[in-house]
Coordinates of C-alpha atoms in Angstrom, one line a residue:
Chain A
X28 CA 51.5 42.5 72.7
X29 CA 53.3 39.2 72.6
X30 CA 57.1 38.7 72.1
X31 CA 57.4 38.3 69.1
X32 CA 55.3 41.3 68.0
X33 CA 57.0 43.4 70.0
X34 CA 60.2 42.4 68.7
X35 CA 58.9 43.0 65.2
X36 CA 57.7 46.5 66.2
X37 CA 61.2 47.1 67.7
X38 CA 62.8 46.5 64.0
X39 CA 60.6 48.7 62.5
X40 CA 61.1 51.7 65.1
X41 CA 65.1 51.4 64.6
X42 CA 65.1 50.1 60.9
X43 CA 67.6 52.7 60.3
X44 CA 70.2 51.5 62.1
X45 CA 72.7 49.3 60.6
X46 CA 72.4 46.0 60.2
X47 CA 74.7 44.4 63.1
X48 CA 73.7 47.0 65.4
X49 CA 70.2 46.4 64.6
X50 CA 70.7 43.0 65.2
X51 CA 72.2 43.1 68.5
X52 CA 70.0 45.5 69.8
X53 CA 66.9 43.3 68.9
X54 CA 68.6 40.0 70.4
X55 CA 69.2 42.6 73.5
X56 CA 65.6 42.6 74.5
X57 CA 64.9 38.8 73.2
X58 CA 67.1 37.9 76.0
X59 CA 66.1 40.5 78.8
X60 CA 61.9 39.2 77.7
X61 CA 63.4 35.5 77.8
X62 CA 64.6 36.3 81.2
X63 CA 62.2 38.2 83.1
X64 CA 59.7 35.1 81.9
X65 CA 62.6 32.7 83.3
X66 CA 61.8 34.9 86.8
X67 CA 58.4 34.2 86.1
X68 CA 56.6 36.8 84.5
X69 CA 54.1 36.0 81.5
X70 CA 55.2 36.6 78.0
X71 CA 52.8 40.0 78.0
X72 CA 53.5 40.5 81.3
X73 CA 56.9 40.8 80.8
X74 CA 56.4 42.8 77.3
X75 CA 54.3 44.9 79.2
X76 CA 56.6 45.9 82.0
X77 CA 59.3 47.1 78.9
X78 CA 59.0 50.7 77.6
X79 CA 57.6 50.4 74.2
X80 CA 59.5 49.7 71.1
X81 CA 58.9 53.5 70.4
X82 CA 60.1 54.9 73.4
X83 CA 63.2 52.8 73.5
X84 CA 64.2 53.5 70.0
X85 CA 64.0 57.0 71.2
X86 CA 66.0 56.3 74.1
X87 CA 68.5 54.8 71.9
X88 CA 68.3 57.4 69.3
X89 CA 69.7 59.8 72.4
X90 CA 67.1 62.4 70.9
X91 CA 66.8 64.8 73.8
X92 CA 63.6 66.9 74.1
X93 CA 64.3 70.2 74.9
X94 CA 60.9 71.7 76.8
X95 CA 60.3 75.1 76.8
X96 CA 58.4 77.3 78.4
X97 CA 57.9 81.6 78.0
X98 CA 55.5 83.8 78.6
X99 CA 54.9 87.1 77.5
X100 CA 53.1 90.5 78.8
X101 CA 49.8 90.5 77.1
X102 CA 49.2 94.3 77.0
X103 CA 52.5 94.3 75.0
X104 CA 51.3 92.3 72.5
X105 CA 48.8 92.7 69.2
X106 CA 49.4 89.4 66.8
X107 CA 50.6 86.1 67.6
X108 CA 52.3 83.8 64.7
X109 CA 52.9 80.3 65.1
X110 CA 54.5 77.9 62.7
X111 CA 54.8 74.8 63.5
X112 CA 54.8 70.8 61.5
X113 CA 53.5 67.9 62.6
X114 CA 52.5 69.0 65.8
X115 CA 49.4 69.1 67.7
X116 CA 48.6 72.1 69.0
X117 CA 46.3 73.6 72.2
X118 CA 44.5 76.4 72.7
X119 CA 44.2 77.1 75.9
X120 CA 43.0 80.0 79.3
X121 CA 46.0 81.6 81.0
X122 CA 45.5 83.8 83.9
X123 CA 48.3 86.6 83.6
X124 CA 50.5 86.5 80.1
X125 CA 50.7 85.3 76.9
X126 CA 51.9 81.3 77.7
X127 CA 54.1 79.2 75.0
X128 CA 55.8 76.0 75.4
X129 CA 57.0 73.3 73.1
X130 CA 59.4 70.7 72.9
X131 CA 62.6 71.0 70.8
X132 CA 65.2 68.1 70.0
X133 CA 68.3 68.3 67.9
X134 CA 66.2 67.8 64.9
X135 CA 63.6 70.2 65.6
X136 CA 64.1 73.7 66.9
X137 CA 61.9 76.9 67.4
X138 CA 63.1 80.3 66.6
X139 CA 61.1 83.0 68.7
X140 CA 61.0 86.4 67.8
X141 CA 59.2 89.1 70.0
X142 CA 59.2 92.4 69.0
X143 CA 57.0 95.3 67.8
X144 CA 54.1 94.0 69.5
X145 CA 54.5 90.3 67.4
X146 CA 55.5 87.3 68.8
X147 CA 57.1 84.9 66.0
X148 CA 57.5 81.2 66.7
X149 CA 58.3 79.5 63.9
X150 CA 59.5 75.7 63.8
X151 CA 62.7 74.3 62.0
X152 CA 62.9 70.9 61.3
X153 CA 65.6 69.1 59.9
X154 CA 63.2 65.7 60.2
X155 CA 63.4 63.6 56.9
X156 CA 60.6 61.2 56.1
X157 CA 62.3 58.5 57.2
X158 CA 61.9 60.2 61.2
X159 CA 58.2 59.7 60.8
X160 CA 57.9 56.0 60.5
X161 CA 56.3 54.4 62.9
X162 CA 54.8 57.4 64.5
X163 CA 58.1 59.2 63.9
X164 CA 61.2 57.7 66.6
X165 CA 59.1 57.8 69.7
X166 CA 57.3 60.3 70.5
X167 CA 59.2 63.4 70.3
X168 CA 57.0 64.6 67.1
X169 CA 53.7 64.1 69.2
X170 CA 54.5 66.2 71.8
X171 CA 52.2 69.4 71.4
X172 CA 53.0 72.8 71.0
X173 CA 50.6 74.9 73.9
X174 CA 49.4 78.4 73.9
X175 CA 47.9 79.8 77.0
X176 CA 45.6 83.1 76.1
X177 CA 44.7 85.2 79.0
X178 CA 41.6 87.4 78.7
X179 CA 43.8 90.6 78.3
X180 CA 44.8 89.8 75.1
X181 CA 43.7 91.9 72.3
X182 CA 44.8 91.4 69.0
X183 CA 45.2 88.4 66.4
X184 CA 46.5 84.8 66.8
X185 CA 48.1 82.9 63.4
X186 CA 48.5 79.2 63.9
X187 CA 50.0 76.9 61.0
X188 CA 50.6 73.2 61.7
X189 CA 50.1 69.6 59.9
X190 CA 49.5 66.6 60.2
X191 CA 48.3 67.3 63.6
X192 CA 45.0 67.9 66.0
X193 CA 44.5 71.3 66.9
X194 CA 42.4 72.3 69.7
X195 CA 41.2 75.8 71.1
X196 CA 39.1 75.5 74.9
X197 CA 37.6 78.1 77.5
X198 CA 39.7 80.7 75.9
X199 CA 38.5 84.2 76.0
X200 CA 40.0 87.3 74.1
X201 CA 39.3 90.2 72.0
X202 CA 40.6 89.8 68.3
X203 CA 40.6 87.1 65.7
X204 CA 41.7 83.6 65.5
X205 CA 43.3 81.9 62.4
X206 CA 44.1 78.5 62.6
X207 CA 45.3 75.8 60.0
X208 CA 46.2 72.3 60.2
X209 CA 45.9 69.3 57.7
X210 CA 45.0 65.6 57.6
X211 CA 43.7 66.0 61.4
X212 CA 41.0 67.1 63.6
X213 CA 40.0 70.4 64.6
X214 CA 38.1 71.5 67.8
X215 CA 36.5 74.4 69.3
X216 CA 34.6 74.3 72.4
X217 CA 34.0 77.0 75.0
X218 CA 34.9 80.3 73.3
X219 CA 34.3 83.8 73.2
X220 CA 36.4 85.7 70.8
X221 CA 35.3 89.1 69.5
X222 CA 36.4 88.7 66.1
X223 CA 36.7 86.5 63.3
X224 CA 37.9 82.6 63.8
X225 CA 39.1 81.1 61.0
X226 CA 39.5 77.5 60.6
X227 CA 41.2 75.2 57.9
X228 CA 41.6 71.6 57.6
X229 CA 41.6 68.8 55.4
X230 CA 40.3 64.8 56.1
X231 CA 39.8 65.4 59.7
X232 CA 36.7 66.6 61.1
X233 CA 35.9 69.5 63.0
X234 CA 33.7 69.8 65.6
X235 CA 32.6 73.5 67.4
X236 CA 30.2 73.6 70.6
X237 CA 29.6 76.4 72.5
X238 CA 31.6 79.4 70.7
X239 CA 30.7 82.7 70.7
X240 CA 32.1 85.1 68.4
X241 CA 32.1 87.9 65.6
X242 CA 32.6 85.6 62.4
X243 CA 33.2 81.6 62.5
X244 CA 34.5 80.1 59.0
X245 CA 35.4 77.1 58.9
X246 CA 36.7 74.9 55.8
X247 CA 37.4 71.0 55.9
X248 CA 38.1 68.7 52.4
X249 CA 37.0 65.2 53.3
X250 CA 35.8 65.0 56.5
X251 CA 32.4 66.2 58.3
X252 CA 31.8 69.1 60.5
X253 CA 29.9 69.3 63.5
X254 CA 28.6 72.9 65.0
X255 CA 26.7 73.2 68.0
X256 CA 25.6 76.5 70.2
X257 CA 27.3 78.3 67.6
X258 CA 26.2 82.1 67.6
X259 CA 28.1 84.4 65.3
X260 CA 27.6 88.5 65.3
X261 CA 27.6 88.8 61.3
X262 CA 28.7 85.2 59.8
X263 CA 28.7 81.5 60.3
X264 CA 30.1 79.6 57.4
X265 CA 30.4 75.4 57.0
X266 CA 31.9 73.9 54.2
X267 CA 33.3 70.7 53.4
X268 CA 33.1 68.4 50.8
X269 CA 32.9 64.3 51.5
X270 CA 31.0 64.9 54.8
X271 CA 28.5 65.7 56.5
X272 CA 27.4 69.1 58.2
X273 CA 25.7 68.6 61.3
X274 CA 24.3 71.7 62.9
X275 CA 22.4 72.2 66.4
X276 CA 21.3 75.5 67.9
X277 CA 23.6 78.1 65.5
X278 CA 22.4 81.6 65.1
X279 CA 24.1 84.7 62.8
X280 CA 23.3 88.3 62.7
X281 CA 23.7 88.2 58.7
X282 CA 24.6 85.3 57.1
X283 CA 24.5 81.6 57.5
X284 CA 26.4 79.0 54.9
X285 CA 26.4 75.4 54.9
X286 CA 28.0 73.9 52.0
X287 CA 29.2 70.0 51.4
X288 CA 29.1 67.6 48.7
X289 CA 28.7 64.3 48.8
X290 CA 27.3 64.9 52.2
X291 CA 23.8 65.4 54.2
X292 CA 23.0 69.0 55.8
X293 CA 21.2 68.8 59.0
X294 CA 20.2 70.6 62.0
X295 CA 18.3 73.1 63.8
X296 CA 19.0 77.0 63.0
X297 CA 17.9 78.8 66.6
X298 CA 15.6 81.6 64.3
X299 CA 13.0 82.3 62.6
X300 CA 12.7 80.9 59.2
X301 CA 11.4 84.4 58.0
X302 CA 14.7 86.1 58.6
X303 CA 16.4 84.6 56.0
X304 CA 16.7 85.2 52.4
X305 CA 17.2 81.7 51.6
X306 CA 19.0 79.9 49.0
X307 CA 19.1 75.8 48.9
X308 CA 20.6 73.1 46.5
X309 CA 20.9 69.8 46.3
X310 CA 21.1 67.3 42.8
X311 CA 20.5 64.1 44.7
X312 CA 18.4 64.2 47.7
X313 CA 15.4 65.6 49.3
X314 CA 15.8 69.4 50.6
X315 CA 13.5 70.5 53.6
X316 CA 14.1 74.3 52.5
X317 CA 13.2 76.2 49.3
X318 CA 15.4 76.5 46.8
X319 CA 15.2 80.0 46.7
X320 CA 12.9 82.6 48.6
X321 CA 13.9 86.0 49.1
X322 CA 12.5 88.5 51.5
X323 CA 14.3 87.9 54.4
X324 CA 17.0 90.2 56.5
X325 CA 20.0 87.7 56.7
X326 CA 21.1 85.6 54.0
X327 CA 20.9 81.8 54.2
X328 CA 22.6 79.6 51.8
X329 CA 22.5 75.8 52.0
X330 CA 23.9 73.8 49.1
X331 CA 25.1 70.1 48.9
X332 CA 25.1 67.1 45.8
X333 CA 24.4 63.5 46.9
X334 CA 23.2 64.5 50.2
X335 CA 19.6 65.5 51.7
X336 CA 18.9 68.9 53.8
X337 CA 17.1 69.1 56.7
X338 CA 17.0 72.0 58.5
X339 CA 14.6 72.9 61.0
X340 CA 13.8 76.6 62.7
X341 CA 13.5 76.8 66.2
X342 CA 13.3 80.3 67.3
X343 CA 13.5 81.4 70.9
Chain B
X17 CA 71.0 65.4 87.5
X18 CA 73.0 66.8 85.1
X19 CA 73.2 64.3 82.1
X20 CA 77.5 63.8 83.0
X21 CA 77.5 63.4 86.1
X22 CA 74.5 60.8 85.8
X23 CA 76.2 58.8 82.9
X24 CA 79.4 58.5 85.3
X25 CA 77.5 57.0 88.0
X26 CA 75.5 54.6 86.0
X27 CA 78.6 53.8 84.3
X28 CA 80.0 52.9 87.7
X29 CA 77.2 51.4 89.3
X30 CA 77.2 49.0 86.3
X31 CA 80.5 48.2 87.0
X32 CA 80.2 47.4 90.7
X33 CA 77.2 44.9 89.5
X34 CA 79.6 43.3 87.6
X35 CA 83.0 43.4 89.8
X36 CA 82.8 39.8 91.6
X37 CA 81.0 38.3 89.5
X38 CA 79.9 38.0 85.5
X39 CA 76.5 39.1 85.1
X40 CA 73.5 39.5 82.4
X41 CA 71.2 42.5 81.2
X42 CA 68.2 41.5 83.4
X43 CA 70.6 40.8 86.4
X44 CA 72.1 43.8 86.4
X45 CA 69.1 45.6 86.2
X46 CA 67.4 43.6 88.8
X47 CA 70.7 44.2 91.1
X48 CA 70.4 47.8 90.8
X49 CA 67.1 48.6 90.8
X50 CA 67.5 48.6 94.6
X51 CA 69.9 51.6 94.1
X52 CA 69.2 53.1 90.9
X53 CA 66.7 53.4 88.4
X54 CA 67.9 52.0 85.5
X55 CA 65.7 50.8 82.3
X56 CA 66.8 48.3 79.7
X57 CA 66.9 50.9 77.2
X58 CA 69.3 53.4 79.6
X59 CA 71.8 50.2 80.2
X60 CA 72.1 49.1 76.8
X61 CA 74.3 51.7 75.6
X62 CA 75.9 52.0 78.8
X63 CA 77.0 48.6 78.2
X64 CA 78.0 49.6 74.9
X65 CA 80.8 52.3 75.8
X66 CA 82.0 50.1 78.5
X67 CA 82.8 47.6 75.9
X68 CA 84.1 49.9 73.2
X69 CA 86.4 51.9 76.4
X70 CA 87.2 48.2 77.1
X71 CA 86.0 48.2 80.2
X72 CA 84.2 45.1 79.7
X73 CA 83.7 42.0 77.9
X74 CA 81.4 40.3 76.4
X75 CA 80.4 37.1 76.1
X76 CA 78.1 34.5 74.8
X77 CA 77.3 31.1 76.6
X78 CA 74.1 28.7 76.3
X79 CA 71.4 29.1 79.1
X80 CA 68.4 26.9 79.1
X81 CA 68.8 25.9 75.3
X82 CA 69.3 29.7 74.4
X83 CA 71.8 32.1 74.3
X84 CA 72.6 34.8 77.0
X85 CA 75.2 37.5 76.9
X86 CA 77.6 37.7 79.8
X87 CA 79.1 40.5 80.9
X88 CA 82.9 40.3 82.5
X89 CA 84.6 43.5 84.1
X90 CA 88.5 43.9 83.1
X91 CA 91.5 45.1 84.3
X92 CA 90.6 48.0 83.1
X93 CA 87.3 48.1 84.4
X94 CA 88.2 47.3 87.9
X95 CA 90.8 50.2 88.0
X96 CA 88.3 52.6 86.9
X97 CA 86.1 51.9 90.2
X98 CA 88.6 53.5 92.8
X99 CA 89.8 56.1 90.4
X100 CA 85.7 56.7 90.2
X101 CA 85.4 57.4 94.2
X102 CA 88.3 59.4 94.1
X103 CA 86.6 62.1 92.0
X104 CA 83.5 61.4 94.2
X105 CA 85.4 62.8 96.9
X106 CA 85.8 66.1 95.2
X107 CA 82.6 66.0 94.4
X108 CA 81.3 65.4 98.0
X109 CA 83.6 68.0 99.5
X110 CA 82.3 70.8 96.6
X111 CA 78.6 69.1 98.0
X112 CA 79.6 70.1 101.5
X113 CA 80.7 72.9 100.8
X114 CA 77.6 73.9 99.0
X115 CA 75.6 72.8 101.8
X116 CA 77.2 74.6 104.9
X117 CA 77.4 77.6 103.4
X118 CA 73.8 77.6 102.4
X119 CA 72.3 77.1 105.5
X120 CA 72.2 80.2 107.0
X121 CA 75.3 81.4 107.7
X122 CA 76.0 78.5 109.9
X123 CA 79.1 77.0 108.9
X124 CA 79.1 74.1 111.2
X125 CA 75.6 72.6 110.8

């Protein structure tokens, strides 16, 4: 970044300021780049050497991020609701308890409930659109929320956020998982959950490798989903629609679904083809699988428009 | 640090850059860093409430065909220094207070 476009990113960050004061501020850090060149820096040396335009329009702001930490007694607890906005969010191992931390500012706060065996975080905001531009007044909207699940959990976990990544690793538990963001990416990797995970997002892709679990379901709009050393006791569902489904070594006790439209279906199903009642669609593109051929124990149902399917069997 | 007690310091310190003579925003900074750390973004509003308390003032000359803003400690400002240490010395007593009669019982180390 030279001077001047870090100036110009500097007006943007605190457009909201008035005019005189957004004036001085800007002519503020002309002179301090004007002078540490003077000392003989480079221009993007001494742009470089600056915070960014976001951090110091967060400085400046004097939005204080409140981080905090809690953790809770897992055998004391049964579901887990979080509600958060525009927040990433990670899924993570704990050792002992039941882990949360997240970062509040004056225009963002959590309120935490914990009783009867449910833990209730849900965020407040009083952010208005105008917060968010330019990657929302520094960071302070970036910084994730964290949940740290030890393997003594047992029961259900709710998670609610936008606009964000989520992401759940190496975590082990007995229950279900239900997670939703939007307009971001989703990713599972490392799992073994007992139960049912349920994931939901929208233009963001969502990729799953190595999970282990009872049920896997997970729902995209506009974006493609990759599964990989996926096995499911009963169900593994895929859908999307304006992406691809890419699937590698995925098994299910019952039922597999792979739906998308305006997207290819590919991959290799770790069974025998004869286990499946099978049930395959597509209007524009060539289909490896028939279209419909009963007979089987589990149910398999692949079905996309403007895309090809090709799945291949590779029992071991 | 607690946020207060931090302000009053850098406050201070910004000051005592300025006392003998007038300085700039990179100076200052560059004269402190020594001491404290201190980023552009932390002294510009410092620089601010000194003004507006009247502390300082600000001015504008030409510096190799460009402008630089000046800053020149007042009356005001100067008196605030002294009255500054003063409270320190509270401050440092409470500290050594603190400190003695953590350390094990021992009230003279």
């Amino acid at each position: 970044m030279d001077k001047t476009e870090f100036l110009a990113e500097l007006r943007t960050q605190i457009a909201t300021r008035a005019p005189e004061e957004l004036r001085r501020t800007v002519s503020y850090f002309e002179e301090i780049i004007d002078d540490r060149i003077e000392d003989g820096m480079s221009e993007t040396e001494a742009v470089a050497t600056l915070e960014t335009p976001a951090q110091i329009a967060e400085s400046l702001a004097g939005i204080q991020t409140a981080h905090n930490p809690n953790s809770y007694d897992a055998a004391e607890l049964h579901t887990i609701n979080i509600r958060d906005l525009n927040c990433p969010v990670f899924i993570v191992p704990r050792s002992d308890s039941v882990y949360i931390e997240y970062h509040s500012h004056e225009k963002k706060r959590y309120d935490v409930d914990c009783s009867n065996g449910v833990l209730d975080v849900m965020a407040v905001s009083s952010m208005k659109w105008y917060d968010y531009i330019g990657f929302g007044r520094g960071n302070t909207t970036y910084r994730p929320f964290v949940l740290g699940v030890p393997e003594s959990f047992c029961g259900r976990i709710n998670i609610v956020t936008s606009n964000c990544d989520a992401s759940v690793s190496d975590v082990k538990f007995s229950g279900g998982l239900n997670i939703k963001t939007s307009n971001a990416k989703m990713t599972f990797r490392n799992l073994k959950i007992s139960g049912e995970i349920s994931a939901h997002t929208s233009n963001g892709k969502v990729v799953a490798q190595f999970v282990e679990c009872g049920l896997f379901d997970a729902e995209n709009s506009n974006g493609r989903i990759e599964a990989t050393h996926i096995s499911c006791d009963t169900e593994l569902s895929l859908a999307t629609s304006n992406g691809r489904v890419e699937i590698q070594h995925i098994k299910a006790g019952k039922r597999i679904a792979l739906h998308s439209s305006n997207g290819r279906i590919y991959g290799v199903i770790d069974d025998n083809m004869r286990e499946f009642s099978v049930r395959s669609h597509t209007s524009n593109g060539s289909n490896s699988l028939p279209g419909d051929m009963p007979g089987g124990n589990k149910d398999l149902e692949v079905s996309t428009s403007n895309g090809s399917i090709e799945i291949r069997f590779a029992p071991n | 640090m607690d946020i207060q007690l931090k302000r009053g310091l850098l406050e201070t310190c910004v000051l005592a850059a300025i006392a003998d003579c007038d300085s700039y925003g990179y100076k200052i900074i560059k004269d402190l860093s020594g001491v404290v750390e201190i980023s552009e973004s932390t002294l510009y509003p410092i620089l601010k409430r000194l003004e507006s308390g009247g502390y300082l003032r600000v001015f504008t000359e030409e510096h190799n065909s460009r402008l630089r803003k000046y800053y020149a400690i007042t009356k005001q400002g100067l008196e605030r220094i002294p009255a500054f240490l003063a409270e320190w010395e509270e401050v440092a007593r409470v500290v050594n207070y603190i400190k003695t009669n953590s350390e094990g019982g021992d009230k003279n180390g």
